[in-house]
Amino acid sequence: MKKTMPSDWPERMALDRAHIWHPFTQMKLHEVDPPTAVVGGEGSDLLLADGRRVLDGISSWWTNLHGHGHPRLVGAIERQGARLDHVIFAGFTHQPAIDLVARLQPKLPPVLTRCFFSDNGSTAVEVALKMAFQAQVQKGQTGRSRFGALRGGYHGDTLGAVGVGELENWLTGIFRPLLLHCERLQVPEDPRREIGVDLASWPETLEAARKALRDFFATHGEALAAFIAEPLLQGAAGMRMWPPEMLLELRLQCDRYGVYLILDEVMTGFGRTGTLLACEQAPVAPDLLCLSKGLTGGILPLSLTWATEEIYGCFLAEPHEGKAFLHGHSFTANPMACAAANASLALFDEEPVLERAQALGAVLRESWSRLAQHPAIRQARTLGTVAAAQMVDPATGMPHLPEAAFGWKLHRRALDYGLLVRPMGDCLYLLPPLSTDPGRIAEAVETIAKLL
Ligand SMILES: Cc1ncc(COP(=O)(O)O)c(C=O)c1O
C-alpha cells in the first residue's frame, strides 16, 4: 500500500506538532510517532493522507452509523446551512429541532416526553445529573446529594461526568478532590455474550449479583438523587457486557427508593447493540435518557437528554420562584446538526438499517468465534455490532506488559493492512459503522488474526 505523504503534508504535520494538543494523548508520543493524517471518508473507509485506505473499525470514536460522506446526511447539512446555520435556542426555536423531537419521540420509551438539547455526550450526562438533583430538591427531597453508578462506568470528561465514572484509574483519579459524591456498584459480566463459555454457575452468580444490588440500595438508596448506567455495554470499561436482568433489577430498586434512573445511551444508542436502544432488551424505561454520538449519524456534535413528564413538572413554577433549569450551551440545538439527525432518522425509517445491523452482528459473531480459538485471545464476546476480546501473550496466557505497547503497535500495523482498530489496554474490539458490508468485517477479523 502507498505510504508516502504528498509534498504539501510534511509542513502541515510540523504545524500540527507545533500547536495542536490532541485528546486522550500523551503528546510526547507524537514527537516520535505523529498522528495519522486523514484526508477523506467514503462509506466505511477512511482515506489517509499517505494514500492508504482503511476500514473504520471503530466508527470514528463510536459515532458513525451510515458510513462517511453519506449523500443524504451531507446534503441535509448543506441545505440547512444555506437556510439557517445557527441561532440562539433560548427564547427561539426552529424547524429542524422540532422535526427531530417529533421523529424521535415515538421511537423512545413513551414515558420520555421532554427533550433538552446540548452538544456532546458529556454535556448530555451533565444535564441529566443536574436535572435529577434539582428535581429531587424541588420536590422536597433535599437529602439526596449523592449519585449511584456502576464500577468501571464512563460518562464523559467534564467534571460532573467524571464524578460518576470509574475513579480507580489513571484517567480520572487525580480529580477525586473535585468530584461529586458517588457510590459505585459492581455488576457481573454476562457470560452469554462470551463465546464458548460454560453457563452452569450462571443462575447462582446472577442471583448473588441481584442480592448485592438490593443490598446496595438498602444502604445508599435514601441518599441517592439518581443512579446512572450505560445499559448492557460499558464501552470505556473495555467493552464490558452486562446482563439485562441486572438492568431490570436496577429499575425496580430505583423505583422502590425514589431514585431516578439515568441511562447513558451515548454509545449504545441507535442500533449499536442490535436494537435502537440497548434498554429495550431488558426492557426498561429510564427517567432520564442521554443520547449523542450516533444521533446525527455520527457526523456532527449534538446531544439530547430526554426526561419524563414527572421530572419536567418539578421545574414548572412562577419565574420568581427560581425553579427553572438554568443550563444551556452556545450551540444548543444547532440547526445543521439537527438536520443531520433528521436525515439519519429518515434512513432508519426508510431503509432496513436495524435489520442490516443485525445481519452484520451475526457475521461479526461468527468471525469472532473463529478468532476466539486464537492462542493470543481470551474472553471473546459480542453484542450487536460490537465485538471485543482480551489480548494475551500466547507464551504465558497473561496480558502483555504495558511497556510493550502491544495494542498501540497492533493499531499501527493494522493501518498497513487496511484496518483501523484501536485497542483500549488489553481490550481489542471492533465497532464498525452499522452500514459496513459483512464481508469486509469477516476480512477484518481475519486480518486481526494474522496480525496477532
Ligand atoms: C457511554 C458514554 N457516555 C458519554 C460519553 C462522552 O461523550 P462525548 O465524548 O461526546 O463527550 C461517552 C464517550 O465515549 C460514552 O461512551
Coordinates of C-alpha atoms and ligand atoms in Angstrom, one line a residue:
M1 CA 0.0 0.0 0.0
K2 CA 1.2 3.5 -0.8
K3 CA 2.7 5.1 2.3
T4 CA 4.3 8.4 1.4
M5 CA 2.9 11.8 2.2
P6 CA 2.2 14.2 -0.7
S7 CA 4.6 17.1 -0.7
D8 CA 2.2 19.6 1.0
W9 CA 1.8 17.4 4.1
P10 CA 5.1 17.5 5.9
E11 CA 4.7 21.2 6.5
R12 CA 1.2 20.7 7.8
M13 CA 2.3 18.0 10.1
A14 CA 5.0 20.3 11.5
L15 CA 2.3 22.8 12.3
D16 CA 0.2 20.1 13.9
R17 CA 3.2 19.2 16.1
A18 CA 3.9 22.8 16.9
H19 CA 0.4 23.8 18.0
I20 CA -2.2 21.0 18.4
W21 CA -2.8 19.3 21.7
H22 CA -4.7 16.1 20.8
P23 CA -7.3 14.4 23.0
F24 CA -6.5 11.4 25.2
T25 CA -2.9 11.5 24.1
Q26 CA 0.4 11.6 25.9
M27 CA 1.8 14.2 23.5
K28 CA 5.4 13.1 24.0
L29 CA 4.4 10.0 21.9
H30 CA 3.6 12.2 18.9
E31 CA 7.1 13.6 19.0
V32 CA 8.3 10.3 17.6
D33 CA 5.1 8.9 16.2
P34 CA 2.9 11.6 14.7
P35 CA -0.9 11.4 14.4
T36 CA -2.3 9.7 11.4
A37 CA -3.4 12.3 8.8
V38 CA -6.8 11.6 7.3
V39 CA -8.0 13.3 4.1
G40 CA -11.3 11.6 3.3
G41 CA -14.1 9.3 4.2
E42 CA -16.1 7.1 1.9
G43 CA -18.6 4.7 3.3
S44 CA -17.0 2.5 6.0
D45 CA -13.5 3.6 4.8
L46 CA -11.1 6.4 5.8
L47 CA -8.6 7.7 3.3
L48 CA -5.2 8.5 4.8
A49 CA -3.0 11.3 3.6
D50 CA -0.3 8.9 2.5
G51 CA -2.7 7.0 0.2
R52 CA -3.8 4.2 2.5
R53 CA -7.5 3.2 2.7
V54 CA -8.6 1.7 5.9
L55 CA -11.8 0.2 7.2
D56 CA -13.1 2.4 10.1
G57 CA -13.3 -0.4 12.6
I58 CA -14.1 1.9 15.5
S59 CA -16.7 4.1 13.7
S60 CA -14.5 7.2 14.3
W61 CA -14.8 7.0 18.1
W62 CA -18.1 5.0 18.2
T63 CA -20.0 7.6 16.3
N64 CA -20.5 6.7 12.7
L65 CA -23.7 4.7 11.7
H66 CA -24.3 5.0 7.9
G67 CA -20.8 5.4 6.6
H68 CA -18.7 8.5 5.9
G69 CA -19.9 11.1 3.3
H70 CA -23.4 9.7 3.1
P71 CA -25.1 11.9 0.5
R72 CA -28.4 12.2 2.4
L73 CA -26.7 13.5 5.5
V74 CA -24.2 15.7 3.8
G75 CA -27.0 17.1 1.6
A76 CA -29.2 17.8 4.6
I77 CA -26.4 19.8 6.3
E78 CA -25.6 21.8 3.1
R79 CA -29.3 22.7 2.6
Q80 CA -29.8 23.6 6.3
G81 CA -26.6 25.7 6.4
A82 CA -27.8 27.8 3.4
R83 CA -31.2 28.3 5.1
L84 CA -30.3 28.9 8.8
D85 CA -26.9 28.0 10.1
H86 CA -27.3 28.8 13.7
V87 CA -29.5 30.7 16.1
I88 CA -29.8 31.1 19.9
F89 CA -32.2 28.4 21.3
A90 CA -33.2 30.3 24.5
G91 CA -36.5 32.0 23.6
F92 CA -36.2 30.9 19.9
T93 CA -36.9 27.6 18.1
H94 CA -36.6 26.2 14.6
Q95 CA -38.0 23.5 12.3
P96 CA -35.0 21.1 12.4
A97 CA -35.2 20.8 16.2
I98 CA -39.0 20.4 16.2
D99 CA -38.8 17.8 13.4
L100 CA -36.1 15.9 15.3
V101 CA -38.1 15.5 18.6
A102 CA -41.3 14.7 16.6
R103 CA -39.5 12.0 14.7
L104 CA -37.5 10.5 17.6
Q105 CA -40.0 10.6 20.5
P106 CA -42.3 7.8 19.1
K107 CA -39.2 5.5 18.9
L108 CA -38.4 6.0 22.6
P109 CA -40.0 4.6 25.7
P110 CA -43.3 6.5 25.9
V111 CA -42.6 7.9 29.4
L112 CA -39.9 10.1 27.9
T113 CA -41.8 13.2 26.7
R114 CA -39.4 16.1 27.3
C115 CA -36.2 16.8 25.4
F116 CA -33.3 19.0 26.3
F117 CA -30.7 19.8 23.7
S118 CA -26.9 20.1 24.2
D119 CA -23.9 19.2 22.1
N120 CA -22.0 16.2 23.2
G121 CA -22.2 13.0 25.3
S122 CA -20.6 14.6 28.4
T123 CA -23.0 17.5 28.4
A124 CA -26.0 15.2 27.9
V125 CA -24.8 13.5 31.1
E126 CA -24.2 16.8 33.0
V127 CA -27.7 17.9 32.1
A128 CA -29.2 14.6 33.3
L129 CA -27.2 14.8 36.6
K130 CA -28.2 18.4 37.3
M131 CA -31.9 17.8 36.3
A132 CA -32.1 14.7 38.6
F133 CA -30.6 16.6 41.6
Q134 CA -32.6 19.8 41.0
A135 CA -35.9 17.8 40.5
Q136 CA -35.3 15.9 43.8
V137 CA -34.6 19.2 45.7
Q138 CA -37.6 20.9 44.2
K139 CA -39.9 18.1 45.3
G140 CA -38.5 18.4 48.9
Q141 CA -36.0 15.5 48.7
T142 CA -33.2 17.7 49.9
G143 CA -31.1 14.9 51.5
R144 CA -30.3 13.3 48.1
S145 CA -27.0 14.8 47.3
R146 CA -25.3 11.6 46.0
F147 CA -25.3 9.6 42.8
G148 CA -25.1 5.9 42.2
A149 CA -23.1 4.5 39.3
L150 CA -21.6 1.2 38.0
R151 CA -18.0 0.3 38.7
G152 CA -16.0 0.9 35.6
G153 CA -18.5 3.3 34.2
Y154 CA -17.6 6.1 31.7
H155 CA -19.8 9.0 31.1
G156 CA -17.5 11.7 29.6
D157 CA -14.7 14.0 30.6
T158 CA -16.5 17.1 32.1
L159 CA -16.2 17.1 35.9
G160 CA -19.8 16.0 36.7
A161 CA -19.5 13.1 34.3
V162 CA -16.0 12.2 35.6
G163 CA -17.5 12.1 39.1
V164 CA -19.9 9.3 38.2
G165 CA -17.3 7.4 36.2
E166 CA -14.7 5.0 37.4
L167 CA -12.1 6.6 39.6
E168 CA -9.7 3.8 40.2
N169 CA -7.6 4.6 37.1
W170 CA -5.1 7.0 35.8
L171 CA -7.6 8.8 33.7
T172 CA -9.7 10.3 36.5
G173 CA -8.2 9.5 39.9
I174 CA -6.3 12.9 40.1
F175 CA -9.6 14.8 40.0
R176 CA -11.0 13.0 43.0
P177 CA -10.9 16.1 45.3
L178 CA -13.1 18.0 42.9
L179 CA -15.8 15.5 42.2
L180 CA -19.5 14.6 43.1
H181 CA -20.3 12.1 45.8
C182 CA -20.8 8.8 44.1
E183 CA -21.5 5.3 45.4
R184 CA -20.4 2.5 43.0
L185 CA -21.9 -0.9 42.3
Q186 CA -20.2 -3.8 40.6
V187 CA -22.3 -5.8 38.2
P188 CA -21.1 -9.2 36.7
E189 CA -20.3 -9.6 33.0
D190 CA -22.9 -11.5 31.0
P191 CA -21.3 -14.9 30.1
R192 CA -24.0 -15.5 27.5
R193 CA -22.3 -12.8 25.3
E194 CA -19.0 -14.7 25.6
I195 CA -18.1 -17.4 23.0
G196 CA -17.8 -20.9 24.3
V197 CA -18.4 -20.4 28.0
D198 CA -19.9 -22.9 30.4
L199 CA -23.1 -21.4 31.9
A200 CA -23.6 -23.9 34.7
S201 CA -22.9 -21.5 37.5
W202 CA -24.6 -18.5 35.9
P203 CA -28.0 -18.7 37.7
E204 CA -26.2 -18.6 41.0
T205 CA -23.9 -15.8 40.0
L206 CA -26.9 -13.8 38.8
E207 CA -28.9 -14.3 42.0
A208 CA -25.9 -13.2 44.1
A209 CA -25.5 -10.1 41.9
R210 CA -29.2 -9.3 42.3
K211 CA -28.9 -9.6 46.1
A212 CA -25.8 -7.3 46.1
L213 CA -27.7 -4.7 44.1
R214 CA -30.6 -4.9 46.6
D215 CA -28.1 -4.5 49.5
F216 CA -26.5 -1.6 47.7
F217 CA -29.9 0.2 47.6
A218 CA -30.7 -0.7 51.2
T219 CA -27.5 1.0 52.2
H220 CA -27.5 4.0 49.9
G221 CA -30.9 4.3 48.3
E222 CA -32.3 7.1 50.5
A223 CA -29.2 9.3 49.8
L224 CA -29.2 9.0 46.0
A225 CA -30.7 11.6 43.7
A226 CA -30.1 9.2 40.7
F227 CA -28.3 6.1 39.5
I228 CA -26.5 6.3 36.2
A229 CA -25.6 3.4 33.9
E230 CA -24.5 2.5 30.4
P231 CA -27.1 -0.1 29.7
L232 CA -25.8 -3.6 28.8
L233 CA -22.4 -2.4 27.5
Q234 CA -19.8 -0.4 29.4
G235 CA -17.7 0.9 26.5
A236 CA -14.7 2.6 28.0
A237 CA -14.5 -0.1 30.8
G238 CA -13.3 -2.3 28.0
M239 CA -16.5 -3.3 26.2
R240 CA -17.9 -4.9 29.3
M241 CA -21.2 -6.6 28.5
W242 CA -23.6 -7.0 31.5
P243 CA -26.9 -8.7 31.8
P244 CA -30.3 -7.2 31.1
E245 CA -31.7 -8.9 34.2
M246 CA -29.5 -6.6 36.3
L247 CA -30.8 -3.6 34.5
L248 CA -34.4 -4.7 35.3
E249 CA -33.4 -5.1 39.0
L250 CA -31.8 -1.7 38.9
R251 CA -35.1 -0.2 37.6
L252 CA -37.0 -2.0 40.4
Q253 CA -34.7 -0.7 43.1
C254 CA -34.6 2.8 41.8
D255 CA -38.5 2.8 41.9
R256 CA -38.5 1.4 45.4
Y257 CA -36.2 4.0 46.8
G258 CA -37.3 7.1 44.8
V259 CA -34.0 7.3 42.9
Y260 CA -34.1 8.5 39.3
L261 CA -32.6 6.1 36.7
I262 CA -30.4 7.8 34.1
L263 CA -29.5 5.6 31.2
D264 CA -26.4 6.8 29.2
E265 CA -27.0 5.5 25.7
V266 CA -24.5 7.9 24.2
M267 CA -22.6 5.0 22.8
T268 CA -25.2 2.2 22.8
G269 CA -28.0 4.2 21.2
F270 CA -29.0 4.0 17.5
G271 CA -28.7 0.3 16.8
R272 CA -25.2 -0.4 18.1
T273 CA -26.4 -3.3 20.4
G274 CA -28.9 -4.7 17.9
T275 CA -31.9 -2.7 19.0
L276 CA -32.4 1.0 18.6
L277 CA -31.8 1.5 22.3
A278 CA -30.0 -1.1 24.5
C279 CA -32.5 -0.6 27.3
E280 CA -35.2 -2.2 25.0
Q281 CA -33.6 -5.5 25.6
A282 CA -34.3 -5.6 29.3
P283 CA -36.9 -4.0 28.7
V284 CA -36.5 -0.9 30.9
A285 CA -37.5 2.7 30.6
P286 CA -35.3 5.3 32.3
D287 CA -36.4 8.5 33.9
L288 CA -33.6 10.3 32.0
L289 CA -32.0 9.2 28.8
C290 CA -28.8 10.6 27.3
L291 CA -28.2 10.3 23.5
S292 CA -25.4 11.6 21.3
K293 CA -22.7 10.1 19.0
G294 CA -25.0 8.2 16.5
L295 CA -27.8 10.8 16.9
T296 CA -26.5 12.7 13.8
G297 CA -25.4 9.5 12.1
G298 CA -22.2 10.3 14.0
I299 CA -21.1 13.2 11.9
L300 CA -21.9 16.4 13.8
P301 CA -21.9 17.1 17.5
L302 CA -25.4 17.1 19.1
S303 CA -26.9 15.5 22.1
L304 CA -30.3 15.1 23.8
T305 CA -31.3 14.5 27.4
W306 CA -34.9 13.1 27.5
A307 CA -36.9 13.4 30.7
T308 CA -40.2 12.2 32.0
E309 CA -43.2 14.4 32.5
E310 CA -42.8 14.0 36.2
I311 CA -39.3 15.4 36.2
Y312 CA -40.3 18.2 33.9
G313 CA -43.2 19.1 36.2
C314 CA -40.7 19.6 39.1
F315 CA -39.4 22.7 37.2
L316 CA -42.6 24.4 36.4
A317 CA -43.3 27.4 38.6
E318 CA -43.7 31.2 38.5
P319 CA -40.4 32.9 37.4
H320 CA -39.7 34.5 40.8
E321 CA -39.7 31.0 42.4
G322 CA -36.3 30.3 40.7
K323 CA -37.2 26.7 39.7
A324 CA -36.2 26.8 36.0
F325 CA -33.5 24.7 34.6
L326 CA -30.8 27.3 34.1
H327 CA -28.5 25.5 31.8
G328 CA -27.6 25.9 28.2
H329 CA -24.7 25.9 25.6
S330 CA -24.0 28.3 22.8
F331 CA -24.5 25.7 20.2
T332 CA -27.6 24.1 21.8
A333 CA -29.8 22.5 19.0
N334 CA -27.6 23.7 16.2
P335 CA -29.9 23.6 13.1
M336 CA -27.3 21.9 10.8
A337 CA -26.7 19.2 13.4
C338 CA -30.4 18.7 13.9
A339 CA -30.8 18.4 10.1
A340 CA -28.2 15.7 10.0
A341 CA -30.0 13.9 12.9
N342 CA -33.3 14.1 10.9
A343 CA -31.6 12.7 7.8
S344 CA -30.2 9.9 9.9
L345 CA -33.5 9.1 11.4
A346 CA -35.2 9.2 8.0
L347 CA -32.7 6.5 6.9
F348 CA -33.9 4.4 9.9
D349 CA -37.5 4.9 8.7
E350 CA -36.9 4.3 5.0
E351 CA -34.2 1.6 4.9
P352 CA -33.7 -1.6 6.9
V353 CA -30.9 -0.1 9.0
L354 CA -31.5 -2.2 12.1
E355 CA -32.0 -5.4 10.1
R356 CA -28.7 -4.8 8.3
A357 CA -27.0 -4.1 11.6
Q358 CA -28.4 -7.4 12.9
A359 CA -27.1 -9.3 9.9
L360 CA -23.7 -7.6 10.4
G361 CA -23.8 -8.6 14.1
A362 CA -24.4 -12.2 13.1
V363 CA -21.4 -12.3 10.7
L364 CA -19.3 -10.5 13.3
R365 CA -20.2 -13.1 15.9
E366 CA -19.4 -16.0 13.5
S367 CA -16.0 -14.5 12.6
W368 CA -15.2 -13.6 16.2
S369 CA -16.0 -17.2 17.2
R370 CA -13.1 -18.3 14.9
L371 CA -10.9 -15.6 16.4
A372 CA -11.8 -16.9 19.9
Q373 CA -9.7 -20.0 19.1
H374 CA -6.5 -17.9 18.7
P375 CA -4.0 -18.5 21.5
A376 CA -3.5 -14.7 21.9
I377 CA -7.2 -14.2 22.6
R378 CA -9.3 -14.7 25.7
Q379 CA -12.9 -13.8 26.6
A380 CA -14.1 -13.2 23.1
R381 CA -17.6 -11.7 23.2
T382 CA -20.1 -9.8 21.1
L383 CA -23.2 -7.7 21.5
G384 CA -25.0 -6.4 18.4
T385 CA -22.3 -4.9 16.1
V386 CA -19.7 -4.7 18.9
A387 CA -17.1 -7.5 19.3
A388 CA -14.4 -7.5 22.0
A389 CA -11.8 -9.8 23.5
Q390 CA -8.8 -9.6 25.8
M391 CA -5.4 -9.9 24.2
V392 CA -2.8 -12.1 26.0
D393 CA 0.8 -13.2 25.4
P394 CA 0.3 -16.7 24.0
A395 CA 3.5 -17.8 25.7
T396 CA 2.2 -17.0 29.2
G397 CA -1.5 -16.6 28.8
M398 CA -1.1 -13.3 30.7
P399 CA -1.8 -9.8 29.5
H400 CA 1.0 -8.1 27.6
L401 CA 3.2 -5.9 29.7
P402 CA 2.1 -2.3 29.4
E403 CA 5.6 -1.1 28.4
A404 CA 5.4 -3.5 25.4
A405 CA 2.6 -1.2 24.0
F406 CA 1.2 -4.2 22.2
G407 CA -2.2 -2.6 21.5
W408 CA -0.6 0.6 20.0
K409 CA 1.7 -1.5 17.8
L410 CA -1.2 -3.6 16.6
H411 CA -3.1 -0.4 15.8
R412 CA -0.2 1.0 13.8
R413 CA 0.4 -2.3 11.9
A414 CA -3.3 -2.8 11.1
L415 CA -3.3 0.5 9.2
D416 CA -0.9 -1.1 6.8
Y417 CA -3.3 -3.9 6.3
G418 CA -6.3 -1.6 5.6
L419 CA -7.9 -1.7 9.0
L420 CA -8.4 0.9 11.8
V421 CA -8.5 -0.8 15.2
R422 CA -7.6 0.9 18.4
P423 CA -7.4 -1.4 21.4
M424 CA -8.0 0.0 24.9
G425 CA -5.3 -1.5 27.1
D426 CA -5.7 -5.3 26.7
C427 CA -9.2 -4.9 25.1
L428 CA -9.3 -5.5 21.4
Y429 CA -12.6 -4.5 19.8
L430 CA -14.4 -3.9 16.6
L431 CA -17.2 -1.4 16.4
P432 CA -17.8 -0.7 12.7
P433 CA -20.4 1.6 11.1
L434 CA -23.8 -0.2 11.0
S435 CA -23.7 0.0 7.2
T436 CA -20.5 -1.9 6.8
D437 CA -20.6 -4.8 4.3
P438 CA -20.5 -8.0 6.4
G439 CA -17.9 -9.5 4.0
R440 CA -15.5 -6.6 4.9
I441 CA -15.9 -7.4 8.6
A442 CA -15.1 -11.1 8.1
E443 CA -11.9 -9.9 6.3
A444 CA -11.1 -7.5 9.1
V445 CA -11.3 -10.3 11.7
E446 CA -9.0 -12.5 9.5
T447 CA -6.6 -9.6 9.3
I448 CA -6.6 -9.2 13.1
A449 CA -5.9 -13.0 13.5
K450 CA -2.9 -12.6 11.1
L451 CA -1.6 -9.6 13.0
L452 CA -1.9 -11.2 16.4
Ligands
LIG1 C1 -21.3 6.0 27.4 C2 -20.6 7.3 27.1 N1 -21.1 8.4 27.7 C3 -20.6 9.6 27.5 C4 -19.6 9.8 26.6 C5 -19.0 11.1 26.4 O1 -19.3 11.6 25.1 P1 -18.5 12.8 24.5 O2 -17.2 12.3 24.2 O3 -19.3 13.2 23.3 O4 -18.5 13.9 25.5 C6 -19.0 8.7 26.0 C7 -17.9 8.8 25.1 O5 -17.3 7.9 24.7 C8 -19.6 7.4 26.3 O6 -19.1 6.3 25.7

